Tab-separated table of C-alpha atoms in Angstrom:
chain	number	residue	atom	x	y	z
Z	1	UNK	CA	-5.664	-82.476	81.678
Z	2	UNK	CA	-8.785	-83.897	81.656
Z	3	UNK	CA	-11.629	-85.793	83.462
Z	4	UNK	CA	-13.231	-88.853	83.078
Z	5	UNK	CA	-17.055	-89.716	83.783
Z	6	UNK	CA	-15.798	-92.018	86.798
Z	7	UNK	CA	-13.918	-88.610	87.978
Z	8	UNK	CA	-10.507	-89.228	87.894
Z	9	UNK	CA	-8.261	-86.877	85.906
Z	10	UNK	CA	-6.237	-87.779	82.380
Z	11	UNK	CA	-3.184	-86.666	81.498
Z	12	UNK	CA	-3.831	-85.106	77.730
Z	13	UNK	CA	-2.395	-88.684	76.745
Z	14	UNK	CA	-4.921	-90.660	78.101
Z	15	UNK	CA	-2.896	-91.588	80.970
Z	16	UNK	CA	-5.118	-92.069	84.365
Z	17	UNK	CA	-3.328	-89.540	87.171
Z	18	UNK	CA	-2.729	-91.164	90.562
Z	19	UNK	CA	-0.248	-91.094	93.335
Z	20	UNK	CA	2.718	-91.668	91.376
Z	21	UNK	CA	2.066	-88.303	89.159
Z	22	UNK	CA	4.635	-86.009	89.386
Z	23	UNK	CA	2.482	-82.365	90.483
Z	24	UNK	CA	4.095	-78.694	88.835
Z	25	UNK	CA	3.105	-76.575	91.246
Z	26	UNK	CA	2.999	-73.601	89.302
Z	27	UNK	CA	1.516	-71.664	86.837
Z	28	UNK	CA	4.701	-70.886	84.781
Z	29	UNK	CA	3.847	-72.114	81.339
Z	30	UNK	CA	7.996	-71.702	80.637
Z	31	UNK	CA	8.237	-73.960	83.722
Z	32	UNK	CA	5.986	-76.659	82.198
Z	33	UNK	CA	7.569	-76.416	78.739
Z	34	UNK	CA	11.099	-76.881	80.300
Z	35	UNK	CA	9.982	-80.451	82.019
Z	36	UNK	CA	7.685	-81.682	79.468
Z	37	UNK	CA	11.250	-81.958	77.824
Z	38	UNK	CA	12.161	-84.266	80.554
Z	39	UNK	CA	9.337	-86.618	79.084
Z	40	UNK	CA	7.930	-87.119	83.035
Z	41	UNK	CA	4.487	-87.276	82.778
Z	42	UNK	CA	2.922	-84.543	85.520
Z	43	UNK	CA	0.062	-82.234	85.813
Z	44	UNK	CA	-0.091	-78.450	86.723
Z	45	UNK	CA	-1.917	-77.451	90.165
Z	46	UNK	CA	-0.133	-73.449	90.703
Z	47	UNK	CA	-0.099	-72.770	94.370
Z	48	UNK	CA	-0.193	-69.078	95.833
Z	49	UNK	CA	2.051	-67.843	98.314
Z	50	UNK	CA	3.167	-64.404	100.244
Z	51	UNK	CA	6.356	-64.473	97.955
Z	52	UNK	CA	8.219	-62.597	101.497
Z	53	UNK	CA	11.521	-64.444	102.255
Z	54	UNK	CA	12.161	-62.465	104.663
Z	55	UNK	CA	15.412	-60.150	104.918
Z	56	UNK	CA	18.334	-62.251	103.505
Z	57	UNK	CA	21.678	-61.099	102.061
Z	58	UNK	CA	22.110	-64.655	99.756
Z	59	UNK	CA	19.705	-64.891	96.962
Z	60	UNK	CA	20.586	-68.154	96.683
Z	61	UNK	CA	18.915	-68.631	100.006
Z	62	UNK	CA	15.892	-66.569	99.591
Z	63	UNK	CA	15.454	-68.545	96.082
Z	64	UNK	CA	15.396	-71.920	97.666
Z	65	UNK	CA	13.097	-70.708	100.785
Z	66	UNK	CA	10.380	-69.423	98.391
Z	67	UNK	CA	10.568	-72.693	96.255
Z	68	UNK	CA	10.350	-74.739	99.755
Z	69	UNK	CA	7.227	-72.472	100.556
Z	70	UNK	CA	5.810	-73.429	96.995
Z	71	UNK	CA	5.989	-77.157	97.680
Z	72	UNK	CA	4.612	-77.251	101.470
Z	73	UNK	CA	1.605	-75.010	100.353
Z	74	UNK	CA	1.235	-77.488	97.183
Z	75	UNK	CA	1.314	-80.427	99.815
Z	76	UNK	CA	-1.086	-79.229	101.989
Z	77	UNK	CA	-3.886	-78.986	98.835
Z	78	UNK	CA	-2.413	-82.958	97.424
Z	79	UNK	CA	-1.200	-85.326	100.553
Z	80	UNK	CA	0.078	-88.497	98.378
Z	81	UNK	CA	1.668	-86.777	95.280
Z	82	UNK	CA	4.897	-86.300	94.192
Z	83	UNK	CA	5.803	-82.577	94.224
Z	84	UNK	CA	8.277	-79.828	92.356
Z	85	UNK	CA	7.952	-76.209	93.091
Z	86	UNK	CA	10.057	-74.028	91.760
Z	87	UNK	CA	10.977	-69.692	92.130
Z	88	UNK	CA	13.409	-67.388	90.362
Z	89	UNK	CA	14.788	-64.285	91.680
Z	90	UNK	CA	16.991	-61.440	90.244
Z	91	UNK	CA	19.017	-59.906	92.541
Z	92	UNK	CA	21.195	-56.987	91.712
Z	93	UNK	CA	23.435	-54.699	94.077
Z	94	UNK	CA	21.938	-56.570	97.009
Z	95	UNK	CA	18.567	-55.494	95.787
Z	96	UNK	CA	16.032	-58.100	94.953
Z	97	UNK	CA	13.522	-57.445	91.679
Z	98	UNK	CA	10.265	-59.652	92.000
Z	99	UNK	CA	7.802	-58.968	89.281
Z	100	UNK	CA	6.548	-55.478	88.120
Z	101	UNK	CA	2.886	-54.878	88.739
Z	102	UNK	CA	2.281	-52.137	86.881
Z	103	UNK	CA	4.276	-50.015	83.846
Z	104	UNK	CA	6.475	-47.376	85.739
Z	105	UNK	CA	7.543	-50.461	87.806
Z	106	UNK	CA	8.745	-52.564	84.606
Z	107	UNK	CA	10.191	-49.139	83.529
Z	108	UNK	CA	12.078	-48.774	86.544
Z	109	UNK	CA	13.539	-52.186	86.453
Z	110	UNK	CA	14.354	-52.361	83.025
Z	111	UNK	CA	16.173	-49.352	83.503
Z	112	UNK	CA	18.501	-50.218	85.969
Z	113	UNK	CA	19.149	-53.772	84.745
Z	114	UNK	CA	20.236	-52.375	81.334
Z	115	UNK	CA	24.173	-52.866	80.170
Z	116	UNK	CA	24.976	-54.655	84.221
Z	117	UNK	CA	25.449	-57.624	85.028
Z	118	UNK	CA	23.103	-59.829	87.382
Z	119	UNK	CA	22.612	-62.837	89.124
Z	120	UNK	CA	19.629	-64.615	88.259
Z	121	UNK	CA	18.974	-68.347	91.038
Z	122	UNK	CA	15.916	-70.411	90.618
Z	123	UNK	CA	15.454	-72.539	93.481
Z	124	UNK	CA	13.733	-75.878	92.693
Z	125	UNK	CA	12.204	-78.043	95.618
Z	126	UNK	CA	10.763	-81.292	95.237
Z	127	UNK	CA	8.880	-83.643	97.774
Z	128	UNK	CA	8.901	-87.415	97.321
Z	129	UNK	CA	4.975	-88.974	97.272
Z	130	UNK	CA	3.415	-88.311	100.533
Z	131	UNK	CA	6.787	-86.756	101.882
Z	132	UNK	CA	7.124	-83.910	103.586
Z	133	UNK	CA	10.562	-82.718	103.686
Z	134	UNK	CA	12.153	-80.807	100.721
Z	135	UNK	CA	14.988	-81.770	98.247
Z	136	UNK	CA	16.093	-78.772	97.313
Z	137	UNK	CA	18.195	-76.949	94.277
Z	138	UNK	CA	18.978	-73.438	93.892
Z	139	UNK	CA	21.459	-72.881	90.785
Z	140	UNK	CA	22.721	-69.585	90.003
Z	141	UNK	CA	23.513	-67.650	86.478
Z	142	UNK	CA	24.996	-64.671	85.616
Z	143	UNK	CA	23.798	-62.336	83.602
Z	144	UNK	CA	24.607	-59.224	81.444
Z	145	UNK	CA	21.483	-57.321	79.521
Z	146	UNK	CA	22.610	-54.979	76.788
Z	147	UNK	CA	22.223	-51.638	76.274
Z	148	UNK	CA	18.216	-51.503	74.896
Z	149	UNK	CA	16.649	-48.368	74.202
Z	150	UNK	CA	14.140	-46.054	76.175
Z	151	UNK	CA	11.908	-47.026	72.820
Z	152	UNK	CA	12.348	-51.214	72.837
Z	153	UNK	CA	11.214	-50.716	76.920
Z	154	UNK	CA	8.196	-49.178	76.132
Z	155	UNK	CA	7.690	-51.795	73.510
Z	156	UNK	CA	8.588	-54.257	75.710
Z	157	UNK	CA	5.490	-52.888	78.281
Z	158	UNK	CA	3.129	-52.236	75.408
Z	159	UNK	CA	3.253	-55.801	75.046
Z	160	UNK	CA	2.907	-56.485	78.439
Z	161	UNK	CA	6.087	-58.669	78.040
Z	162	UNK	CA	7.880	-58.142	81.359
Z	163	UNK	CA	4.828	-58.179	84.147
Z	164	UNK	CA	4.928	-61.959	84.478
Z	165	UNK	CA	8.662	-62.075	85.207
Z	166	UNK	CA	11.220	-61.383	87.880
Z	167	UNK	CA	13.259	-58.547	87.069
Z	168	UNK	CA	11.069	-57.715	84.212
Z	169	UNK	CA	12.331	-59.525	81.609
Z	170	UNK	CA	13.181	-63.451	79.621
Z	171	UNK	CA	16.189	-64.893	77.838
Z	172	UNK	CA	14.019	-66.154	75.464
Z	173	UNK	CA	12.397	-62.403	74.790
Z	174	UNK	CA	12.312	-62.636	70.629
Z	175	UNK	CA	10.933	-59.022	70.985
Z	176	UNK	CA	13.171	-57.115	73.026
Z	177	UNK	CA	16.026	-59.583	73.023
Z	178	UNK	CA	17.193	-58.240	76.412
Z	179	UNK	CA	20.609	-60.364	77.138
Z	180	UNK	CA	23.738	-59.610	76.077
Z	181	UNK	CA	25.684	-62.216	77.289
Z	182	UNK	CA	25.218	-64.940	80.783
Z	183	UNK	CA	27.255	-67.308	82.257
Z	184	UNK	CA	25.540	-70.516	83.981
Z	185	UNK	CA	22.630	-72.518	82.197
Z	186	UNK	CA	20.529	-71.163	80.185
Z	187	UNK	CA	17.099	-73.351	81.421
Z	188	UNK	CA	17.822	-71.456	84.482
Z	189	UNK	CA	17.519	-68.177	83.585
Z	190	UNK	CA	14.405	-69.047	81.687
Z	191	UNK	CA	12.678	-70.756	85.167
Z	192	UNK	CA	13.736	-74.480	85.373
Z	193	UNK	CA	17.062	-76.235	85.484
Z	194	UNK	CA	16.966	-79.288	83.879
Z	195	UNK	CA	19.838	-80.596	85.080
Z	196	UNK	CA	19.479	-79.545	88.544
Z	197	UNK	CA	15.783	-81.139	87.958
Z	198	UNK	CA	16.625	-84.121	86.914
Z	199	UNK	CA	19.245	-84.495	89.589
Z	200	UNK	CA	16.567	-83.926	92.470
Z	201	UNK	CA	13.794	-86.143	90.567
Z	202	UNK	CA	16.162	-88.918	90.548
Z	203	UNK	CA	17.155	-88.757	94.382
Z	204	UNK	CA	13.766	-88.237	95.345
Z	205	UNK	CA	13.164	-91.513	93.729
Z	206	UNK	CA	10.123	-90.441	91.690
Z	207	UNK	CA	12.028	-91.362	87.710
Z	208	UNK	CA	14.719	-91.374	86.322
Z	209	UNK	CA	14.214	-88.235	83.278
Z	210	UNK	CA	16.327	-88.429	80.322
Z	211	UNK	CA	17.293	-85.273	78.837
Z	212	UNK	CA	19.611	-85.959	75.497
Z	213	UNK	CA	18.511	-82.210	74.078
Z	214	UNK	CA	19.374	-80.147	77.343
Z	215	UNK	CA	21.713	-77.115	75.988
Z	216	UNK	CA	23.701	-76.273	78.837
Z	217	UNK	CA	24.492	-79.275	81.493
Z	218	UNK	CA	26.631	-77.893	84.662
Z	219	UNK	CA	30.396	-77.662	84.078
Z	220	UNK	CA	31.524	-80.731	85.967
Z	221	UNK	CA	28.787	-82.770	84.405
């Protein structure tokens, strides 16, 4: 995005932003790779919250509250926009796994994830423009990591690959490679179901996304 000399911010193609533009709010660049495939035009304004849900045993629930919390914070910084807000948890043996902060903490959870089986919900809320109640998604995958050596994790942290995710790790990791097998939609794992997107974008009223390339639609679609 961009500015112009009468101050209103461009879209990187040229298009003027206004009321109508759809606002990420998040900083996620695998977020805002997943809906430029939508082809909705939106810009990126990453909101920060006390990611605290509370004590929950669903983490479909938690999932959904933090993504609610995302898109009220977001609406309190834009009043007119259209909003989608967005947070994925890993949750395994009732335990939740945020992101690790430091090495022995990526360790840790690399560790215990390896060769089980997970669940892995994004919860996706989205506000119509100037609206203030939340449409809200929260799709859930299972998934399996395989069994990774004690070298490839401290690869893994010497790259600093897992200390911008939950649980520690991506799908899409070409370096470690971390998943075995998972069961549910792919986009979701990574941060952003597209089908579940499009779904709320549509019933918010805000477009109506096409998405002919998505890999993995729901099963009853």
């Amino acid at each position: 995005m961009r500015g112009d000399a009468d101050g209103r911010d461009r879209l990187a193609n040229g298009q003027t932003v206004n009321e109508r533009t759809l606002v990420l709010a998040s900083a996620s660049p695998r977020r805002a790779e997943l809906l430029a495939r939508l082809g909705v035009p939106f810009v990126i304004k990453p909101v920060d919250i006390e990611e605290d849900a509370g004590r929950n045993p669903n983490p479909q629930v938690i999932a959904s509250r933090l993504a609610r919390m995302k898109a009220e914070a977001a609406r309190l910084l834009d009043q007119e926009s259209p909003l989608i807000a967005a947070d994925t948890v890993v949750w395994v043996d009732g335990e939740l796994l945020g992101k690790p902060r430091e090495p022995d903490q990526a360790r840790e959870m690399l560790q215990e994830l390896r060769s089980r089986e997970h669940i892995v919900v994004t919860g996706i809320a989205v506000m119509r423009a100037g609206g203030r109640a939340s449409l809200v998604r929260q799709p859930l995958a299972r998934v399996t990591l395989r069994d990774y050596s004690e070298a490839e994790i401290e690869a893994s942290i010497k790259r600093g690959d897992p200390f911008d995710k939950a649980g520690g790790y991506a799908i899409q990791d070409g370096g470690l490679r971390p998943v075995a097998s998972y069961d549910g939609c792919y986009c979701n794992v990574v941060g952003l179901s597209l089908w579940a997107t499009i779904e709320l974008l549509r019933k918010a009223d805000i477009c109506m996304p096409q998405c002919a390339d998505c890999p993995l639609m729901p099963p009853d679609a």
